[in-house]
């Protein structure tokens, strides 16, 4: 008899098959003497659409709401039906004795495999492979310690409860909003509160009134001292006259009143989880959350050099301590060889700063695997993400940075002045980062979302010469004042969200809410915020794809459609509290502490009240992006929208579905200002347009590039044009596109 192994993706299945000695490759599986390894393609089975519960649901109408299936139906996804049938046939082969679930180790991974088994009606014995990396060693050890499938029944029930709850609320709320306001409006328990945070941030920025603040600097003995308000401890004030009075003081010397020296240690920032890595990649490289996750998946599945990326933990488990040296040796290549060798020469001491079992749930932090690294096989983008993870891993294994903090305080004109300097003793973990790195890690430098109206002064960090001078000062020394100057600046509003900062906000939404509710903040903190590390990138893509928000450069902005949606949607769906409550309940279900049936019964009651509230509302929706251009298919006026890749004209009638690209953002640089240009027009009339006013025909651009010499070859250009063509034909709404296309308004 043989064991059937179900992996989530073909690439993972191939790795498992190789380790298990399966060499007979077929179209949908790989077979060996003891094992048969097959795969899903993401989800092969999903919950049925409303139309499959009765013909009355084929027409979108308020009269048919709410839709609450009594007996839930599972359907095979058409696009991957062939693979499902292949897996089903394997499940019922007479020589298959049991099944090993080897999908991703998490709630959604459990759902992928269990729904296939449920739809197929398989009742064979189940085992669970639970691993955090797909290296040969991890796979081998995982199969040596397979767990009974029944141990994961509660996790499966939690996954099903989440899927059904999202279906009930999402389908009903979206249909109700669409029918009530005669517009394509989608909402949900995660995407709507996320959109609400963006709207709140924009409102905060709009209402912000900048104020001019002033500071005073004093130069003496080769060092610069900064004025400090004795009352507030701040180095800034809104009262310029006060500083002018100090500057005109008849005194000529600065009296040193205090000299402090303190030895300190700076420990490395914590290891990466998915959210912090997405934020760092957005900040450093401008990578979207989805792009970062895709790169991580390739490094995990194809290169096998990083551990499982969809994690919310920044710590390791104690049983991993013995693997650290092997992981260190594996990544000791190229630019990391020197630092890794220095760490390897010493004994590695895993401590609670990065090893803590209590802070790891399903998966530990993202770190290198024991797999040997071949940097030349990685793309440029993959190298960038791998570099972030490896340097952070090496930093955590390195000693602390040791330095001396020097603070010198003096008085002039009855006021207090201060100069600070830091003298590095031992670089420690900072040696891992070269001179090109700034604001290393999320623990360094100010958070762009934390700009207070009047920030406290962090102190003037002197250069090496000034630090040497300050180090020689003693109390009661007098220094001649060579110059004084008043500085000024303006208070800044909070920064607009980028994908990186929005991901962080979704993880800790209570921090961004105008009303500070401690209970809500605690609940959101315990449940991990809005969505999960695995779904947040998809939520952002969904909001962009449905034109509820748009990107301007790196910044995210709410659209008029999104703003109107928030004004019409029930208040419950705008608050992250709903998601916090759900995740708390789902966690209890996964732990076997709560009934999934009771949870779903409450969700149905909530949905009924939601529909009632939408039906009785008195708001209206108005398209304010209508153009005078008529749709060539149906004759209705078209909407101008900012898609993810450029501007488009879209027919307002979803049943028609016609759309046309007006302009597309490109990587071509303007020869005048070097900004990225847009490509507008069609065929031979296509031309590049820059925001600075520069215009150039596509044919002229190509000729100029040919003369200058381009790094892109014909194959690259052809691939780029195919990608553009594919994007032009993709659905513009991803969440409910299929449902909307049959909607008759």
XYZ file of C-alpha atoms in Angstrom:
745
model
C 0.000 0.000 0.000
C 1.039 3.584 -0.667
C 0.561 6.958 1.010
C -0.945 9.894 -0.922
C 0.671 13.268 -0.173
C -1.264 16.444 -1.095
C 0.918 19.561 -1.392
C -0.398 23.078 -2.054
C 1.702 23.871 -5.135
C 3.520 21.839 -7.814
C 6.928 23.266 -6.840
C 6.537 22.084 -3.237
C 5.206 18.729 -4.445
C 8.313 18.209 -6.585
C 10.565 18.895 -3.601
C 8.641 16.475 -1.388
C 8.638 13.829 -4.135
C 12.399 14.101 -4.573
C 13.035 13.672 -0.840
C 10.632 10.699 -0.687
C 12.285 9.039 -3.675
C 9.361 9.404 -6.082
C 10.672 9.414 -9.650
C 7.751 8.458 -11.929
C 6.447 11.810 -13.152
C 2.882 12.029 -14.464
C 0.800 15.037 -15.536
C -0.807 15.538 -12.143
C 1.298 13.544 -9.688
C 4.692 11.956 -9.015
C 4.838 8.331 -7.869
C 7.350 6.211 -6.015
C 7.489 2.848 -4.237
C 5.844 4.071 -1.026
C 4.411 7.486 -1.822
C 2.310 9.239 -4.458
C 2.711 13.032 -4.346
C 0.102 15.313 -5.931
C -0.818 18.956 -5.513
C -3.527 21.578 -5.425
C -3.198 24.834 -7.348
C -4.173 27.058 -4.474
C -7.842 26.299 -3.794
C -9.375 23.613 -6.031
C -12.710 23.714 -4.191
C -14.643 26.690 -2.867
C -18.052 27.695 -1.520
C -20.783 27.809 -4.169
C -22.051 31.139 -5.494
C -25.566 32.295 -4.481
C -26.963 31.334 -7.911
C -26.369 27.671 -7.114
C -28.785 27.824 -4.182
C -31.730 28.670 -6.421
C -32.746 30.513 -9.605
C -34.176 33.371 -7.536
C -30.629 34.423 -6.620
C -29.531 34.809 -10.246
C -31.102 38.268 -10.236
C -29.708 40.752 -7.752
C -32.626 42.054 -5.729
C -33.175 43.350 -2.220
C -36.212 41.056 -1.996
C -33.997 37.947 -1.964
C -31.738 39.138 0.860
C -30.311 37.951 3.129
C -28.982 34.786 1.485
C -28.364 32.253 4.254
C -27.608 28.753 2.919
C -28.988 25.960 5.071
C -26.884 23.213 3.545
C -23.652 24.700 2.303
C -22.428 23.526 -1.090
C -18.849 23.086 -2.230
C -18.034 23.467 -5.919
C -14.976 22.692 -7.984
C -13.268 25.787 -9.373
C -13.578 25.601 -13.171
C -10.073 26.842 -13.933
C -8.474 24.027 -11.928
C -11.129 21.327 -12.359
C -8.765 18.965 -14.220
C -6.353 18.879 -11.282
C -9.183 18.323 -8.807
C -10.449 15.294 -10.738
C -6.903 13.930 -10.900
C -6.527 14.260 -7.116
C -9.957 12.707 -6.556
C -9.022 9.691 -8.692
C -5.834 9.227 -6.651
C -7.777 9.416 -3.388
C -9.853 6.408 -4.416
C -7.060 4.290 -5.846
C -7.182 0.900 -4.147
C -3.465 0.922 -3.368
C -3.700 4.237 -1.445
C -4.044 3.469 2.274
C -3.952 6.937 3.815
C -3.490 10.636 3.042
C -0.803 13.073 4.210
C -1.885 16.717 4.152
C 1.222 18.701 3.149
C -0.383 22.025 2.287
C 0.887 25.227 3.926
C 1.028 24.924 7.698
C -1.744 27.332 8.649
C -5.504 27.884 8.763
C -5.944 28.477 5.028
C -3.583 25.654 4.101
C -5.707 23.292 6.158
C -8.800 24.488 4.312
C -7.244 23.870 0.881
C -6.715 20.146 1.527
C -9.752 19.418 3.696
C -12.214 20.867 1.189
C -10.757 18.648 -1.538
C -11.215 15.619 0.712
C -14.730 16.681 1.697
C -15.859 17.338 -1.874
C -14.436 14.011 -3.004
C -16.029 12.187 -0.066
C -12.730 10.651 1.065
C -12.769 8.980 4.487
C -9.272 7.524 4.566
C -6.904 8.006 7.506
C -5.321 11.469 7.606
C -1.850 12.583 8.659
C -0.487 16.131 8.837
C 2.931 17.382 7.702
C 3.664 20.619 9.593
C 6.916 22.313 8.500
C 8.177 25.894 8.222
C 10.612 25.455 5.323
C 10.815 23.171 2.298
C 14.472 22.205 2.478
C 15.304 18.523 2.159
C 16.184 18.351 5.841
C 12.929 19.973 6.980
C 10.833 17.679 4.750
C 12.685 14.580 5.927
C 12.301 15.495 9.596
C 8.650 16.437 9.038
C 7.796 13.016 7.634
C 9.565 11.407 10.557
C 7.194 13.268 12.903
C 3.828 13.226 11.094
C 0.885 14.169 13.304
C -2.596 12.616 13.257
C -5.038 14.584 11.105
C -7.624 14.613 13.909
C -5.325 16.930 15.885
C -6.116 19.638 13.311
C -9.910 19.213 13.193
C -10.474 22.357 15.303
C -8.191 24.351 12.974
C -10.244 23.132 10.007
C -13.511 24.107 11.704
C -12.111 27.584 12.353
C -11.078 27.893 8.706
C -14.546 26.861 7.494
C -16.224 29.237 9.952
C -14.078 32.096 8.665
C -14.881 31.285 5.036
C -18.626 30.972 5.627
C -18.791 34.119 7.740
C -16.955 36.151 5.112
C -19.256 34.709 2.427
C -22.440 35.560 4.337
C -21.434 39.087 5.270
C -19.534 39.928 2.061
C -22.071 38.565 -0.449
C -25.107 39.975 1.341
C -23.631 43.390 2.122
C -22.273 43.782 -1.409
C -25.554 42.780 -3.049
C -27.518 45.015 -0.697
C -25.277 48.041 -1.282
C -25.255 47.475 -5.061
C -29.036 47.098 -5.314
C -29.838 49.893 -2.882
C -27.606 52.524 -4.559
C -27.578 51.208 -8.156
C -23.761 51.184 -8.232
C -21.016 48.581 -8.043
C -20.158 48.794 -4.349
C -18.364 46.011 -2.513
C -17.633 45.919 1.200
C -16.307 43.518 3.796
C -15.173 43.229 7.382
C -11.485 43.819 6.519
C -11.369 45.957 3.379
C -13.918 48.531 4.593
C -12.171 49.336 7.918
C -8.886 49.511 5.986
C -10.428 52.030 3.612
C -11.788 53.907 6.619
C -8.265 54.314 8.029
C -7.094 55.882 4.766
C -10.055 58.273 4.799
C -9.391 59.219 8.424
C -5.715 59.901 7.663
C -6.612 62.128 4.700
C -9.118 64.026 6.824
C -6.465 64.524 9.509
C -4.060 65.867 6.887
C -6.744 68.126 5.398
C -7.572 69.681 8.755
C -3.955 70.085 9.809
C -2.802 73.699 10.130
C 1.008 74.048 10.037
C 2.699 76.305 12.573
C 6.147 77.845 12.379
C 8.462 76.862 15.194
C 11.916 78.199 16.072
C 15.146 76.930 17.568
C 18.428 78.546 18.605
C 21.933 77.263 17.920
C 25.127 78.443 19.560
C 28.615 77.726 18.173
C 31.429 77.532 20.658
C 34.827 75.845 20.669
C 34.153 73.967 17.432
C 30.904 72.394 18.692
C 27.270 73.377 18.218
C 25.017 73.712 21.252
C 21.223 73.743 20.967
C 18.887 75.778 23.162
C 16.654 73.696 25.461
C 13.486 74.989 27.097
C 14.013 74.332 30.821
C 10.271 73.903 31.357
C 9.370 71.474 28.563
C 12.728 69.941 27.638
C 12.008 70.755 24.002
C 14.446 72.446 21.659
C 11.692 74.271 19.793
C 9.299 77.098 20.535
C 6.644 79.110 18.740
C 7.880 82.340 20.399
C 10.588 83.871 18.189
C 10.866 87.007 20.326
C 12.005 84.910 23.260
C 14.900 83.498 21.222
C 15.763 86.934 19.825
C 16.119 88.229 23.376
C 18.511 85.360 24.213
C 20.512 85.960 21.035
C 20.973 89.661 21.896
C 22.310 88.836 25.365
C 25.488 90.849 26.186
C 27.225 87.721 27.489
C 30.142 86.364 25.452
C 30.848 83.000 27.108
C 29.057 79.714 27.616
C 29.415 78.338 31.153
C 29.615 74.525 31.281
C 27.366 73.307 34.103
C 27.188 69.577 33.523
C 29.174 66.893 31.671
C 27.705 63.381 31.497
C 29.319 60.245 30.119
C 27.396 56.992 29.995
C 28.359 53.652 28.479
C 25.495 52.098 26.555
C 24.640 49.111 24.417
C 22.378 49.031 21.396
C 20.946 45.631 20.578
C 19.958 44.621 17.033
C 16.352 45.011 15.848
C 14.175 41.913 15.961
C 13.964 39.378 13.157
C 11.454 39.952 10.385
C 7.868 38.810 10.231
C 5.977 39.332 6.969
C 4.554 42.737 7.912
C 7.832 44.345 8.963
C 9.576 42.922 5.903
C 6.869 44.258 3.575
C 7.154 47.645 5.208
C 10.945 47.715 4.924
C 10.833 46.625 1.263
C 8.314 49.352 0.494
C 10.458 51.960 2.254
C 13.775 50.938 0.680
C 12.828 49.657 -2.753
C 9.263 50.824 -3.380
C 8.036 47.209 -3.550
C 4.294 46.706 -3.110
C 3.111 44.352 -0.378
C 2.012 41.823 -2.999
C 5.348 42.037 -4.822
C 7.316 41.433 -1.627
C 5.167 38.437 -0.733
C 5.559 36.968 -4.222
C 9.348 37.337 -4.030
C 9.383 35.712 -0.608
C 7.315 32.816 -1.935
C 9.865 32.228 -4.684
C 12.752 32.358 -2.223
C 10.839 29.887 -0.041
C 9.511 27.479 -2.682
C 11.932 27.660 -5.614
C 15.277 28.686 -4.109
C 14.473 27.182 -0.672
C 16.769 29.691 1.021
C 14.195 31.319 3.324
C 11.657 29.879 5.755
C 7.866 30.144 5.462
C 7.038 33.810 4.786
C 3.418 34.117 5.952
C 4.280 34.535 9.611
C 3.318 37.071 12.251
C 6.135 36.216 14.677
C 9.555 37.849 15.062
C 10.983 35.151 17.318
C 12.341 31.624 16.991
C 11.485 28.517 19.003
C 13.933 26.943 21.415
C 14.250 23.735 19.388
C 15.764 25.758 16.530
C 18.865 26.750 18.508
C 20.835 23.729 17.277
C 20.158 24.678 13.638
C 21.510 28.243 13.818
C 25.126 27.359 13.022
C 24.082 25.276 10.016
C 21.938 28.137 8.713
C 24.850 30.496 9.280
C 27.166 28.326 7.216
C 24.600 28.067 4.396
C 24.342 31.835 3.913
C 28.102 32.516 4.316
C 28.522 33.493 0.666
C 29.323 36.640 -1.279
C 28.913 39.840 0.761
C 27.923 37.880 3.879
C 30.994 35.620 4.057
C 33.095 37.911 6.258
C 30.365 38.674 8.814
C 29.205 35.052 8.948
C 32.758 33.809 9.475
C 33.282 36.261 12.338
C 30.095 35.044 14.045
C 30.939 31.383 13.439
C 34.306 31.717 15.196
C 32.489 32.396 18.462
C 29.936 30.435 20.424
C 26.330 31.285 19.517
C 24.195 32.150 22.535
C 20.447 32.028 21.746
C 18.740 34.336 24.235
C 15.217 35.629 24.778
C 15.854 38.624 22.529
C 15.154 36.366 19.550
C 14.289 32.905 20.964
C 10.969 32.748 22.812
C 8.482 29.889 22.387
C 5.672 31.936 23.943
C 5.840 34.480 21.111
C 5.604 31.935 18.269
C 2.178 30.671 17.164
C 2.044 28.743 13.868
C 5.355 29.892 12.402
C 8.592 31.476 13.583
C 10.318 34.546 12.143
C 11.614 34.638 8.569
C 15.248 33.468 8.544
C 17.626 31.671 6.139
C 17.304 27.905 5.754
C 20.113 25.324 5.825
C 20.035 25.217 2.019
C 23.249 26.288 0.250
C 22.747 29.662 -1.440
C 23.479 30.421 -5.103
C 23.168 34.186 -5.406
C 23.805 34.178 -9.148
C 20.547 32.292 -9.699
C 18.463 35.010 -8.056
C 16.932 37.989 -9.831
C 17.868 41.476 -8.733
C 14.641 41.852 -6.739
C 15.115 38.481 -5.079
C 18.637 39.489 -4.060
C 17.288 42.636 -2.404
C 14.757 40.777 -0.265
C 17.207 37.994 0.559
C 19.754 40.639 1.561
C 17.313 42.178 4.054
C 16.595 38.835 5.719
C 20.184 37.589 5.857
C 21.623 40.819 7.251
C 18.949 40.897 9.943
C 19.686 37.249 10.793
C 23.438 37.937 11.016
C 22.801 41.052 13.109
C 20.722 39.112 15.650
C 23.549 36.579 16.088
C 26.127 39.359 16.552
C 27.078 41.110 19.807
C 25.555 44.414 20.840
C 26.916 47.731 19.604
C 28.774 49.435 22.467
C 29.158 53.197 22.619
C 29.583 56.108 25.000
C 26.885 58.744 25.159
C 28.319 62.178 25.939
C 26.039 65.037 26.986
C 27.385 68.536 27.746
C 25.108 71.225 29.200
C 25.906 74.911 29.612
C 24.195 78.231 30.325
C 24.175 81.417 28.305
C 22.017 84.442 29.044
C 20.280 82.532 31.810
C 19.160 79.845 29.357
C 20.193 76.208 28.964
C 22.137 74.901 25.954
C 23.121 71.327 25.224
C 25.381 69.362 22.878
C 25.479 65.589 22.490
C 27.860 63.132 20.921
C 28.070 59.371 20.631
C 31.443 57.679 20.454
C 31.345 54.102 19.139
C 33.458 51.664 21.137
C 32.593 48.351 19.467
C 30.520 48.258 16.288
C 29.070 44.851 17.147
C 26.093 43.926 14.960
C 26.332 47.197 13.009
C 29.333 45.762 11.161
C 26.864 43.556 9.312
C 25.533 46.649 7.553
C 27.770 48.584 5.181
C 27.990 52.354 4.827
C 25.133 52.445 2.293
C 22.573 51.500 4.918
C 20.668 54.224 6.756
C 18.090 53.927 9.551
C 18.895 50.254 9.989
C 15.805 48.288 10.885
C 12.475 49.459 12.209
C 14.017 50.384 15.556
C 16.131 53.132 14.025
C 15.025 56.559 12.900
C 11.618 58.210 13.407
C 8.443 56.532 12.251
C 6.935 58.691 9.493
C 3.519 58.123 11.057
C 4.650 59.362 14.465
C 5.243 63.045 13.709
C 3.941 64.975 16.661
C 2.955 68.589 16.232
C 5.978 69.745 18.202
C 8.574 66.937 18.388
C 11.102 66.790 21.203
C 14.693 67.476 20.267
C 16.780 64.320 20.207
C 19.995 66.279 20.669
C 22.751 67.449 18.369
C 25.013 64.536 17.480
C 28.418 66.066 16.955
C 31.009 65.001 14.399
C 34.269 63.287 15.412
C 36.223 66.532 15.906
C 33.503 68.130 17.976
C 33.046 64.931 19.992
C 36.735 64.968 20.881
C 36.436 68.583 22.010
C 33.329 67.873 24.099
C 35.000 64.885 25.726
C 37.708 67.168 27.120
C 35.315 69.621 28.808
C 34.836 69.884 32.569
C 32.261 71.556 34.788
C 32.858 75.323 35.259
C 34.743 75.585 31.958
C 33.957 78.747 29.988
C 33.848 78.733 26.196
C 33.809 81.836 24.005
C 30.652 82.065 21.862
C 31.603 82.536 18.216
C 28.101 82.788 16.693
C 24.392 82.297 17.323
C 21.582 81.678 14.839
C 17.842 81.182 14.960
C 16.478 78.222 13.014
C 12.894 77.755 11.920
C 10.670 75.068 10.489
C 7.019 74.081 10.128
C 5.090 71.412 11.954
C 4.144 68.595 9.617
C 0.904 66.655 9.293
C 0.929 62.857 9.446
C 2.271 61.298 6.263
C -0.063 59.748 3.693
C -0.203 55.996 3.830
C 2.038 53.967 1.543
C 1.588 50.236 1.077
C 4.267 49.630 3.674
C 2.770 51.886 6.338
C -0.773 50.692 5.558
C 0.317 47.084 6.127
C 1.698 48.159 9.511
C -1.518 50.067 10.277
C -3.605 46.994 9.478
C -1.500 45.040 11.967
C -2.107 47.659 14.686
C -5.261 49.593 13.633
C -6.126 50.809 17.128
C -3.099 53.092 16.958
C -4.649 54.939 14.020
C -8.192 55.277 15.321
C -9.345 58.765 16.383
C -11.164 57.389 19.443
C -8.786 55.589 21.772
C -10.675 52.592 23.134
C -8.384 50.593 25.410
C -10.506 47.446 25.286
C -10.631 47.545 21.497
C -6.907 48.253 21.296
C -6.150 45.262 23.518
C -8.419 42.972 21.493
C -6.939 44.100 18.192
C -3.441 43.580 19.583
C -4.255 40.058 20.723
C -5.856 39.065 17.403
C -3.247 40.583 15.090
C -5.276 43.487 13.700
C -7.116 43.621 10.372
C -6.765 40.508 8.244
C -3.785 38.212 8.553
C -0.208 38.471 7.347
C -1.241 36.205 4.473
C -4.229 38.294 3.291
C -3.272 41.950 3.795
C -1.521 42.300 0.453
C -4.627 40.865 -1.256
C -6.865 43.357 0.551
C -4.770 46.273 -0.714
C -4.880 44.853 -4.255
C -8.658 44.467 -3.967
C -9.126 48.089 -2.876
C -6.961 49.279 -5.764
C -8.631 46.953 -8.256
C -12.140 48.097 -7.335
C -11.080 51.777 -7.529
C -11.934 52.493 -3.904
C -8.412 53.829 -3.491
C -5.616 54.787 -5.878
C -1.847 55.255 -5.885
C -0.188 58.595 -6.527
C 3.490 57.815 -6.638
C 4.026 55.712 -3.513
C 1.134 57.315 -1.630
C -2.313 55.732 -1.274
C -5.382 57.968 -1.543
C -9.082 57.250 -1.219
C -11.161 57.860 -4.348
C -14.506 59.628 -4.539
C -16.121 56.215 -4.937
C -14.417 55.000 -1.772
C -15.424 58.106 0.158
C -19.057 57.706 -0.872
C -18.979 54.028 0.045
C -17.863 54.910 3.574
C -20.677 57.429 3.910
C -23.255 54.787 2.944
C -21.977 51.576 4.540
C -23.239 50.583 8.029
C -20.998 51.784 10.840
C -20.166 48.242 12.028
C -18.415 47.419 8.768
C -16.190 50.504 9.048
C -14.788 49.579 12.440
C -11.918 47.125 12.972
C -13.731 45.990 16.104
C -15.808 43.522 14.051
C -12.695 41.797 12.722
C -11.139 41.774 16.205
C -14.203 40.038 17.598
C -14.223 37.522 14.757
C -10.548 36.656 15.085
C -10.904 36.197 18.839
C -13.747 33.752 18.277
C -11.964 31.940 15.436
C -8.879 31.524 17.577
C -11.018 29.935 20.298
C -12.596 27.610 17.728
C -9.137 26.582 16.463
C -8.152 25.789 20.054
C -11.294 23.693 20.574
C -12.686 26.090 23.188
C -15.740 27.316 21.261
C -18.410 25.984 18.914
C -18.226 27.001 15.267
C -22.001 26.478 14.951
C -22.759 29.081 17.624
C -20.398 31.529 15.936
C -22.065 31.100 12.523
C -25.547 31.425 14.047
C -24.554 34.806 15.476
C -23.079 35.826 12.099
C -26.430 35.091 10.431
C -28.267 37.234 12.985
C -25.766 40.026 12.442
C -26.204 39.791 8.651
C -29.995 40.145 8.966
C -29.585 43.353 10.954
C -27.019 44.587 8.417
C -29.407 44.112 5.487
C -32.213 45.791 7.422
C -30.016 48.820 8.077
C -28.965 49.126 4.414
C -32.558 48.721 3.189
C -33.795 51.508 5.474
C -30.965 53.968 4.753
C -31.696 57.221 2.894
C -28.326 57.969 1.258
C -27.599 58.298 -2.474
C -24.624 57.441 -4.670
C -23.453 59.638 -7.529
C -20.708 58.950 -10.071
C -18.556 62.077 -10.134
C -15.993 60.698 -12.580
C -18.346 60.560 -15.568
C -16.849 61.725 -18.849
C -18.538 62.970 -22.019
C -17.185 59.986 -23.899
C -19.854 57.417 -24.793
C -19.238 53.710 -24.656
C -18.884 52.345 -28.226
C -20.707 49.163 -27.169
C -23.802 50.390 -25.300
C -23.753 54.176 -25.687
C -23.712 54.998 -21.963
C -21.311 57.598 -20.622
C -18.003 56.150 -19.465
C -16.128 56.624 -16.192
C -12.519 57.761 -15.976
C -10.631 55.774 -13.346
C -7.062 55.581 -12.133
C -6.170 51.926 -12.454
C -3.128 50.352 -10.878
C -1.156 50.707 -14.117
C -2.581 53.943 -15.503
C -5.780 55.756 -16.483
C -8.721 53.973 -18.085
C -12.189 54.668 -19.433
C -14.681 52.136 -18.069
C -18.308 51.710 -19.064
C -20.576 52.466 -16.114
C -22.746 49.477 -17.095
C -21.037 46.424 -15.617
C -23.044 44.135 -17.900
C -21.406 45.848 -20.875
C -17.927 45.737 -19.345
C -16.197 47.753 -22.073
C -13.019 49.559 -21.086
C -10.200 51.365 -22.788
C -6.745 52.401 -21.623
C -6.057 56.125 -21.877
C -2.526 56.179 -20.523
C -0.172 53.673 -18.964
C 2.614 54.263 -16.501
C 5.997 53.069 -17.754
C 9.588 52.830 -16.542
C 10.788 55.097 -19.359
C 12.549 58.146 -17.929
C 12.089 61.720 -19.107
C 15.353 63.083 -20.594
C 14.621 66.488 -19.008
C 13.587 65.785 -15.394
C 14.277 61.999 -15.276
C 10.820 61.170 -13.893
C 8.866 58.165 -15.156
C 6.681 58.989 -18.174
C 3.175 57.883 -19.215
C 2.464 56.257 -22.575
C -0.710 57.646 -24.175
C -2.537 57.111 -27.471
C -2.880 54.108 -29.759
C -0.855 52.507 -32.540
C 1.448 54.845 -34.445
C 0.074 57.815 -32.498
C 1.451 56.591 -29.176
C 3.657 59.057 -27.342
C 5.368 59.499 -23.997
C 4.178 62.338 -21.775
C 5.925 63.616 -18.632
C 4.466 65.704 -15.821
C 7.114 68.366 -16.528
C 5.545 68.943 -19.957
C 7.984 66.950 -22.091
C 6.406 64.953 -24.950
C 7.958 62.470 -27.366
C 6.543 60.086 -29.971
C 7.058 56.401 -29.270
C 8.905 56.003 -32.568
C 11.266 58.885 -31.688
C 11.835 57.447 -28.231
C 12.718 54.048 -29.662
C 15.103 55.618 -32.170
C 16.773 57.680 -29.454
C 17.154 54.633 -27.219
C 18.620 52.698 -30.105
C 21.280 55.349 -30.666
C 22.059 55.688 -26.954
C 22.153 51.936 -26.371
C 19.552 50.298 -24.196
C 20.013 47.666 -21.536
C 16.775 45.999 -22.639
C 16.978 43.549 -25.532
C 14.240 42.657 -28.030
C 13.102 39.750 -25.888
C 12.651 42.028 -22.855
C 10.667 44.531 -24.914
C 8.453 41.784 -26.375
C 7.799 40.354 -22.910
C 6.927 43.813 -21.603
C 4.455 44.421 -24.449
C 2.815 41.022 -23.857
C 2.446 41.898 -20.192
C 0.857 45.243 -21.072
C -1.569 43.505 -23.420
C -2.480 40.935 -20.778
C -3.098 43.619 -18.143
C -5.337 45.491 -20.573
C -7.611 42.446 -20.858
C -7.728 41.465 -17.180
C -10.922 42.068 -15.146
C -10.824 45.421 -13.405
C -12.743 44.106 -10.379
C -11.259 41.050 -8.768
C -13.450 40.297 -5.733
C -16.880 40.127 -7.294
C -16.126 40.497 -11.014
C -17.972 37.371 -12.114
C -21.006 38.237 -10.024
C -21.165 41.826 -11.233
C -20.903 40.980 -14.931
C -24.354 39.357 -14.797
C -25.888 42.224 -12.863
C -28.646 44.151 -14.635
C -29.242 47.591 -13.176
